[in-house]
PDB file of C-alpha atoms in Angstrom:
ATOM      1  CA  UNK A   1      28.893 -14.752   6.205  1.00  0.00           C
ATOM      2  CA  UNK A   2      30.664 -13.356   3.160  1.00  0.00           C
ATOM      3  CA  UNK A   3      33.331 -10.713   3.590  1.00  0.00           C
ATOM      4  CA  UNK A   4      31.375  -8.203   1.493  1.00  0.00           C
ATOM      5  CA  UNK A   5      28.216  -8.774   3.495  1.00  0.00           C
ATOM      6  CA  UNK A   6      30.119  -8.627   6.795  1.00  0.00           C
ATOM      7  CA  UNK A   7      31.545  -5.232   5.838  1.00  0.00           C
ATOM      8  CA  UNK A   8      28.146  -4.039   4.650  1.00  0.00           C
ATOM      9  CA  UNK A   9      26.356  -5.009   7.859  1.00  0.00           C
ATOM     10  CA  UNK A  10      29.190  -3.569   9.967  1.00  0.00           C
ATOM     11  CA  UNK A  11      28.717  -0.195   8.302  1.00  0.00           C
ATOM     12  CA  UNK A  12      24.968  -0.418   8.900  1.00  0.00           C
ATOM     13  CA  UNK A  13      25.505  -1.275  12.547  1.00  0.00           C
ATOM     14  CA  UNK A  14      27.917   1.611  12.999  1.00  0.00           C
ATOM     15  CA  UNK A  15      25.461   4.011  11.373  1.00  0.00           C
ATOM     16  CA  UNK A  16      22.636   2.791  13.587  1.00  0.00           C
ATOM     17  CA  UNK A  17      24.796   3.143  16.673  1.00  0.00           C
ATOM     18  CA  UNK A  18      25.757   6.681  15.681  1.00  0.00           C
ATOM     19  CA  UNK A  19      22.110   7.610  15.133  1.00  0.00           C
ATOM     20  CA  UNK A  20      21.128   6.061  18.438  1.00  0.00           C
ATOM     21  CA  UNK A  21      23.766   7.857  20.471  1.00  0.00           C
ATOM     22  CA  UNK A  22      24.034  11.239  18.830  1.00  0.00           C
ATOM     23  CA  UNK A  23      20.933  11.641  16.671  1.00  0.00           C
ATOM     24  CA  UNK A  24      21.141  12.849  13.131  1.00  0.00           C
ATOM     25  CA  UNK A  25      21.556  16.553  12.466  1.00  0.00           C
ATOM     26  CA  UNK A  26      18.627  16.547  10.092  1.00  0.00           C
ATOM     27  CA  UNK A  27      15.582  14.316   9.932  1.00  0.00           C
ATOM     28  CA  UNK A  28      15.369  11.840   7.038  1.00  0.00           C
ATOM     29  CA  UNK A  29      13.758  13.488   4.032  1.00  0.00           C
ATOM     30  CA  UNK A  30      10.082  12.690   3.550  1.00  0.00           C
ATOM     31  CA  UNK A  31       9.575  10.036   0.880  1.00  0.00           C
ATOM     32  CA  UNK A  32       5.845   9.485   1.403  1.00  0.00           C
ATOM     33  CA  UNK A  33       6.446   5.801   0.731  1.00  0.00           C
ATOM     34  CA  UNK A  34       8.640   2.830   1.506  1.00  0.00           C
ATOM     35  CA  UNK A  35      11.906   2.923  -0.506  1.00  0.00           C
ATOM     36  CA  UNK A  36      11.279   1.517  -3.985  1.00  0.00           C
ATOM     37  CA  UNK A  37      12.369  -2.117  -4.282  1.00  0.00           C
ATOM     38  CA  UNK A  38      14.368  -3.469  -7.200  1.00  0.00           C
ATOM     39  CA  UNK A  39      12.536  -4.155 -10.474  1.00  0.00           C
ATOM     40  CA  UNK A  40      10.850  -7.484 -11.146  1.00  0.00           C
ATOM     41  CA  UNK A  41      13.644  -8.411 -13.571  1.00  0.00           C
ATOM     42  CA  UNK A  42      16.314  -7.660 -10.975  1.00  0.00           C
ATOM     43  CA  UNK A  43      14.293  -9.462  -8.305  1.00  0.00           C
ATOM     44  CA  UNK A  44      14.177 -12.571 -10.502  1.00  0.00           C
ATOM     45  CA  UNK A  45      17.967 -12.387 -10.869  1.00  0.00           C
ATOM     46  CA  UNK A  46      18.425 -11.850  -7.137  1.00  0.00           C
ATOM     47  CA  UNK A  47      16.099 -14.750  -6.324  1.00  0.00           C
ATOM     48  CA  UNK A  48      18.259 -17.044  -8.419  1.00  0.00           C
ATOM     49  CA  UNK A  49      21.280 -15.991  -6.389  1.00  0.00           C
ATOM     50  CA  UNK A  50      19.769 -16.731  -2.968  1.00  0.00           C
ATOM     51  CA  UNK A  51      20.806 -19.848  -1.070  1.00  0.00           C
ATOM     52  CA  UNK A  52      17.951 -22.366  -0.995  1.00  0.00           C
ATOM     53  CA  UNK A  53      17.815 -24.437   2.171  1.00  0.00           C
ATOM     54  CA  UNK A  54      15.392 -25.568   4.843  1.00  0.00           C
ATOM     55  CA  UNK A  55      14.629 -22.918   7.443  1.00  0.00           C
ATOM     56  CA  UNK A  56      16.668 -23.032  10.604  1.00  0.00           C
ATOM     57  CA  UNK A  57      15.283 -23.424  14.094  1.00  0.00           C
ATOM     58  CA  UNK A  58      13.459 -20.703  16.045  1.00  0.00           C
ATOM     59  CA  UNK A  59      15.333 -21.849  19.150  1.00  0.00           C
ATOM     60  CA  UNK A  60      16.821 -18.853  20.928  1.00  0.00           C
ATOM     61  CA  UNK A  61      14.748 -16.327  18.981  1.00  0.00           C
ATOM     62  CA  UNK A  62      13.449 -13.240  20.753  1.00  0.00           C
ATOM     63  CA  UNK A  63      12.344  -9.866  19.401  1.00  0.00           C
ATOM     64  CA  UNK A  64      14.643  -8.404  22.048  1.00  0.00           C
ATOM     65  CA  UNK A  65      17.567  -9.722  20.008  1.00  0.00           C
ATOM     66  CA  UNK A  66      16.580  -7.245  17.259  1.00  0.00           C
ATOM     67  CA  UNK A  67      16.553  -3.969  19.269  1.00  0.00           C
ATOM     68  CA  UNK A  68      13.910  -1.565  17.936  1.00  0.00           C
ATOM     69  CA  UNK A  69      12.777   1.113  17.704  1.00  0.00           C
ATOM     70  CA  UNK A  70      16.013   3.101  17.979  1.00  0.00           C
ATOM     71  CA  UNK A  71      16.323   6.893  17.955  1.00  0.00           C
ATOM     72  CA  UNK A  72      16.728   8.218  14.417  1.00  0.00           C
ATOM     73  CA  UNK A  73      16.594  11.994  14.832  1.00  0.00           C
ATOM     74  CA  UNK A  74      16.001  14.184  17.888  1.00  0.00           C
ATOM     75  CA  UNK A  75      13.102  12.634  19.798  1.00  0.00           C
ATOM     76  CA  UNK A  76      11.998  10.518  16.811  1.00  0.00           C
ATOM     77  CA  UNK A  77      12.437   6.765  16.775  1.00  0.00           C
ATOM     78  CA  UNK A  78      12.197   4.476  13.760  1.00  0.00           C
ATOM     79  CA  UNK A  79       8.449   3.850  14.125  1.00  0.00           C
ATOM     80  CA  UNK A  80       7.724   7.573  14.211  1.00  0.00           C
ATOM     81  CA  UNK A  81       9.940   8.260  11.194  1.00  0.00           C
ATOM     82  CA  UNK A  82       8.057   5.610   9.173  1.00  0.00           C
ATOM     83  CA  UNK A  83       4.667   6.937  10.286  1.00  0.00           C
ATOM     84  CA  UNK A  84       5.684  10.413   9.127  1.00  0.00           C
ATOM     85  CA  UNK A  85       7.125   9.078   5.864  1.00  0.00           C
ATOM     86  CA  UNK A  86       4.218   6.828   4.944  1.00  0.00           C
ATOM     87  CA  UNK A  87       1.399   9.165   5.963  1.00  0.00           C
ATOM     88  CA  UNK A  88      -0.256  12.234   4.482  1.00  0.00           C
ATOM     89  CA  UNK A  89      -0.374  15.584   6.325  1.00  0.00           C
ATOM     90  CA  UNK A  90       1.104  14.001   9.442  1.00  0.00           C
ATOM     91  CA  UNK A  91       1.520  16.307  12.441  1.00  0.00           C
ATOM     92  CA  UNK A  92       3.759  15.307  15.339  1.00  0.00           C
ATOM     93  CA  UNK A  93       3.936  16.629  18.882  1.00  0.00           C
ATOM     94  CA  UNK A  94       7.110  17.656  20.716  1.00  0.00           C
ATOM     95  CA  UNK A  95       7.877  14.017  21.562  1.00  0.00           C
ATOM     96  CA  UNK A  96       7.508  13.089  17.862  1.00  0.00           C
ATOM     97  CA  UNK A  97       4.256  11.169  18.329  1.00  0.00           C
ATOM     98  CA  UNK A  98       1.908  11.443  15.345  1.00  0.00           C
ATOM     99  CA  UNK A  99      -1.182  13.294  16.536  1.00  0.00           C
ATOM    100  CA  UNK A 100      -2.966  13.669  13.203  1.00  0.00           C
ATOM    101  CA  UNK A 101      -2.728  12.606   9.588  1.00  0.00           C
ATOM    102  CA  UNK A 102      -3.955   9.816   7.352  1.00  0.00           C
ATOM    103  CA  UNK A 103      -2.383   6.548   6.306  1.00  0.00           C
ATOM    104  CA  UNK A 104      -3.190   4.258   3.402  1.00  0.00           C
ATOM    105  CA  UNK A 105      -2.334   0.628   4.136  1.00  0.00           C
ATOM    106  CA  UNK A 106      -0.854  -0.900   0.996  1.00  0.00           C
ATOM    107  CA  UNK A 107      -1.559  -4.463   2.148  1.00  0.00           C
ATOM    108  CA  UNK A 108      -5.350  -4.173   2.391  1.00  0.00           C
ATOM    109  CA  UNK A 109      -6.318  -0.792   0.935  1.00  0.00           C
ATOM    110  CA  UNK A 110      -7.648   0.611   4.210  1.00  0.00           C
ATOM    111  CA  UNK A 111      -7.171   4.264   5.211  1.00  0.00           C
ATOM    112  CA  UNK A 112      -6.650   5.248   8.851  1.00  0.00           C
ATOM    113  CA  UNK A 113      -6.552   8.570  10.676  1.00  0.00           C
ATOM    114  CA  UNK A 114      -5.166   7.345  14.016  1.00  0.00           C
ATOM    115  CA  UNK A 115      -1.546   6.256  14.311  1.00  0.00           C
ATOM    116  CA  UNK A 116      -2.606   3.647  16.867  1.00  0.00           C
ATOM    117  CA  UNK A 117      -4.304   1.721  14.042  1.00  0.00           C
ATOM    118  CA  UNK A 118      -0.967   1.232  12.263  1.00  0.00           C
ATOM    119  CA  UNK A 119       1.828  -1.237  12.845  1.00  0.00           C
ATOM    120  CA  UNK A 120       5.246  -0.872  11.265  1.00  0.00           C
ATOM    121  CA  UNK A 121       5.747  -4.154   9.463  1.00  0.00           C
ATOM    122  CA  UNK A 122       9.161  -5.682   8.907  1.00  0.00           C
ATOM    123  CA  UNK A 123       8.794  -6.814   5.294  1.00  0.00           C
ATOM    124  CA  UNK A 124      10.943  -9.862   6.074  1.00  0.00           C
ATOM    125  CA  UNK A 125       9.856 -10.558   9.665  1.00  0.00           C
ATOM    126  CA  UNK A 126      12.414 -10.711  12.426  1.00  0.00           C
ATOM    127  CA  UNK A 127      11.680 -14.366  13.246  1.00  0.00           C
ATOM    128  CA  UNK A 128      11.891 -15.258   9.544  1.00  0.00           C
ATOM    129  CA  UNK A 129      15.254 -13.495   9.330  1.00  0.00           C
ATOM    130  CA  UNK A 130      16.419 -15.407  12.424  1.00  0.00           C
ATOM    131  CA  UNK A 131      15.574 -18.744  10.789  1.00  0.00           C
ATOM    132  CA  UNK A 132      17.176 -17.626   7.502  1.00  0.00           C
ATOM    133  CA  UNK A 133      20.599 -16.630   8.818  1.00  0.00           C
ATOM    134  CA  UNK A 134      20.256 -13.762  11.307  1.00  0.00           C
ATOM    135  CA  UNK A 135      20.677 -16.108  14.276  1.00  0.00           C
ATOM    136  CA  UNK A 136      24.429 -15.932  13.596  1.00  0.00           C
ATOM    137  CA  UNK A 137      24.558 -12.124  13.526  1.00  0.00           C
ATOM    138  CA  UNK A 138      25.630  -9.862  16.360  1.00  0.00           C
ATOM    139  CA  UNK A 139      23.022  -7.848  18.256  1.00  0.00           C
ATOM    140  CA  UNK A 140      24.316  -4.679  16.560  1.00  0.00           C
ATOM    141  CA  UNK A 141      23.797  -6.258  13.150  1.00  0.00           C
ATOM    142  CA  UNK A 142      20.268  -7.333  14.070  1.00  0.00           C
ATOM    143  CA  UNK A 143      19.543  -3.828  15.350  1.00  0.00           C
ATOM    144  CA  UNK A 144      20.610  -2.343  12.021  1.00  0.00           C
ATOM    145  CA  UNK A 145      18.328  -4.807  10.210  1.00  0.00           C
ATOM    146  CA  UNK A 146      15.326  -4.103  12.441  1.00  0.00           C
ATOM    147  CA  UNK A 147      15.601  -0.334  11.904  1.00  0.00           C
ATOM    148  CA  UNK A 148      16.626  -0.227   8.234  1.00  0.00           C
ATOM    149  CA  UNK A 149      15.080   2.822   6.559  1.00  0.00           C
ATOM    150  CA  UNK A 150      17.167   2.512   3.386  1.00  0.00           C
ATOM    151  CA  UNK A 151      15.982  -0.840   2.072  1.00  0.00           C
ATOM    152  CA  UNK A 152      12.251  -1.626   1.455  1.00  0.00           C
ATOM    153  CA  UNK A 153      12.030  -3.334   4.849  1.00  0.00           C
ATOM    154  CA  UNK A 154       9.680  -1.133   6.910  1.00  0.00           C
ATOM    155  CA  UNK A 155       6.139  -0.066   6.022  1.00  0.00           C
ATOM    156  CA  UNK A 156       3.139   1.294   7.955  1.00  0.00           C
ATOM    157  CA  UNK A 157       0.125  -1.002   7.545  1.00  0.00           C
ATOM    158  CA  UNK A 158      -3.140  -1.889   9.272  1.00  0.00           C
ATOM    159  CA  UNK A 159      -2.230  -3.360  12.651  1.00  0.00           C
ATOM    160  CA  UNK A 160      -4.413  -6.480  12.556  1.00  0.00           C
ATOM    161  CA  UNK A 161      -3.263  -7.256   8.995  1.00  0.00           C
ATOM    162  CA  UNK A 162       0.340  -7.122  10.168  1.00  0.00           C
ATOM    163  CA  UNK A 163      -0.556  -9.366  13.088  1.00  0.00           C
ATOM    164  CA  UNK A 164      -2.234 -11.873  10.747  1.00  0.00           C
ATOM    165  CA  UNK A 165       0.950 -11.975   8.695  1.00  0.00           C
ATOM    166  CA  UNK A 166       3.022 -12.712  11.790  1.00  0.00           C
ATOM    167  CA  UNK A 167       6.315 -14.305  10.764  1.00  0.00           C
ATOM    168  CA  UNK A 168       4.983 -16.048   7.639  1.00  0.00           C
ATOM    169  CA  UNK A 169       6.826 -16.006   4.330  1.00  0.00           C
ATOM    170  CA  UNK A 170       5.131 -15.595   0.899  1.00  0.00           C
ATOM    171  CA  UNK A 171       4.461 -19.346   0.631  1.00  0.00           C
ATOM    172  CA  UNK A 172       1.706 -18.913   3.232  1.00  0.00           C
ATOM    173  CA  UNK A 173       0.949 -15.158   3.300  1.00  0.00           C
ATOM    174  CA  UNK A 174       0.680 -12.401   0.709  1.00  0.00           C
ATOM    175  CA  UNK A 175      -1.157  -9.058   0.908  1.00  0.00           C
ATOM    176  CA  UNK A 176      -4.873  -9.335   0.114  1.00  0.00           C
ATOM    177  CA  UNK A 177      -4.569  -6.303  -2.176  1.00  0.00           C
ATOM    178  CA  UNK A 178      -3.656  -7.871  -5.525  1.00  0.00           C
ATOM    179  CA  UNK A 179      -2.180  -4.632  -6.893  1.00  0.00           C
ATOM    180  CA  UNK A 180       0.542  -4.691  -4.247  1.00  0.00           C
ATOM    181  CA  UNK A 181       1.702  -8.289  -4.546  1.00  0.00           C
ATOM    182  CA  UNK A 182       4.400  -7.564  -7.132  1.00  0.00           C
ATOM    183  CA  UNK A 183       5.852  -4.744  -5.031  1.00  0.00           C
ATOM    184  CA  UNK A 184       5.700  -6.964  -1.952  1.00  0.00           C
ATOM    185  CA  UNK A 185       7.670  -9.862  -3.419  1.00  0.00           C
ATOM    186  CA  UNK A 186      10.167  -7.510  -5.092  1.00  0.00           C
ATOM    187  CA  UNK A 187      10.773  -5.939  -1.681  1.00  0.00           C
ATOM    188  CA  UNK A 188      11.018  -9.349   0.020  1.00  0.00           C
ATOM    189  CA  UNK A 189      13.670 -10.568  -2.421  1.00  0.00           C
ATOM    190  CA  UNK A 190      15.510  -7.215  -2.285  1.00  0.00           C
ATOM    191  CA  UNK A 191      15.824  -7.434   1.514  1.00  0.00           C
ATOM    192  CA  UNK A 192      16.787 -11.103   1.591  1.00  0.00           C
ATOM    193  CA  UNK A 193      19.412 -10.599  -1.110  1.00  0.00           C
ATOM    194  CA  UNK A 194      20.927  -7.514   0.516  1.00  0.00           C
ATOM    195  CA  UNK A 195      21.279  -9.242   3.871  1.00  0.00           C
ATOM    196  CA  UNK A 196      22.404 -12.602   2.524  1.00  0.00           C
ATOM    197  CA  UNK A 197      19.420 -14.475   3.964  1.00  0.00           C
ATOM    198  CA  UNK A 198      18.368 -17.863   2.622  1.00  0.00           C
ATOM    199  CA  UNK A 199      15.011 -19.000   1.222  1.00  0.00           C
ATOM    200  CA  UNK A 200      13.309 -22.356   1.581  1.00  0.00           C
ATOM    201  CA  UNK A 201      11.996 -24.186  -1.487  1.00  0.00           C
ATOM    202  CA  UNK A 202       8.292 -23.388  -0.948  1.00  0.00           C
ATOM    203  CA  UNK A 203       9.114 -19.737  -0.346  1.00  0.00           C
ATOM    204  CA  UNK A 204      11.201 -19.573  -3.523  1.00  0.00           C
ATOM    205  CA  UNK A 205       8.433 -21.189  -5.583  1.00  0.00           C
ATOM    206  CA  UNK A 206       5.880 -18.689  -4.268  1.00  0.00           C
ATOM    207  CA  UNK A 207       8.187 -15.758  -5.018  1.00  0.00           C
ATOM    208  CA  UNK A 208       8.895 -17.053  -8.527  1.00  0.00           C
ATOM    209  CA  UNK A 209       5.192 -17.527  -9.211  1.00  0.00           C
ATOM    210  CA  UNK A 210       4.332 -13.921  -8.326  1.00  0.00           C
ATOM    211  CA  UNK A 211       7.395 -12.456 -10.040  1.00  0.00           C
ATOM    212  CA  UNK A 212       6.595 -14.305 -13.265  1.00  0.00           C
ATOM    213  CA  UNK A 213       3.396 -12.302 -13.469  1.00  0.00           C
ATOM    214  CA  UNK A 214       4.997  -8.924 -12.747  1.00  0.00           C
TER     215      UNK A 214
END
């Protein structure tokens, strides 16, 4: 792990720990969308900078090694913050659960009015991150990754679409909604580059193919 990346992830981990133990004084500002990923041109540059190597083993992987969802503000955990951010006219009860609102799923174009129909997708799945370098991180570093609201890593989408994606990379899974594919791969590369994760050759080819048309 590079020194710059180690310092970067340490700051993230410290911030996540602070949020988890003390809560933030103010809730994150509503963005009504996932943070905007880097441009296609920047994503192409970033992709060229990523280490290309075969994926590592899934041995030892567990979602429990990426603690989520942590408290972000008051009674609100990361899932609830994303539901509020990504929805329209979202109302929450005293425990921060979304009790009404509507959500447009960017992956498939479906609109939902019940929070139970939404999953919060990790753009670069936790198991994919594990096989691409996160297996060597500390638990605190993995926690920061799994709850990252600053990068384009978390998005509310139709639950069964998220489940069909599983831990696949863009070589085998892309959103069915064509209009979102450019944003998706820009976000994927943005996250992998920020966290110093590797790509395999098929994954890189798939990313390049989509980015070339953006």
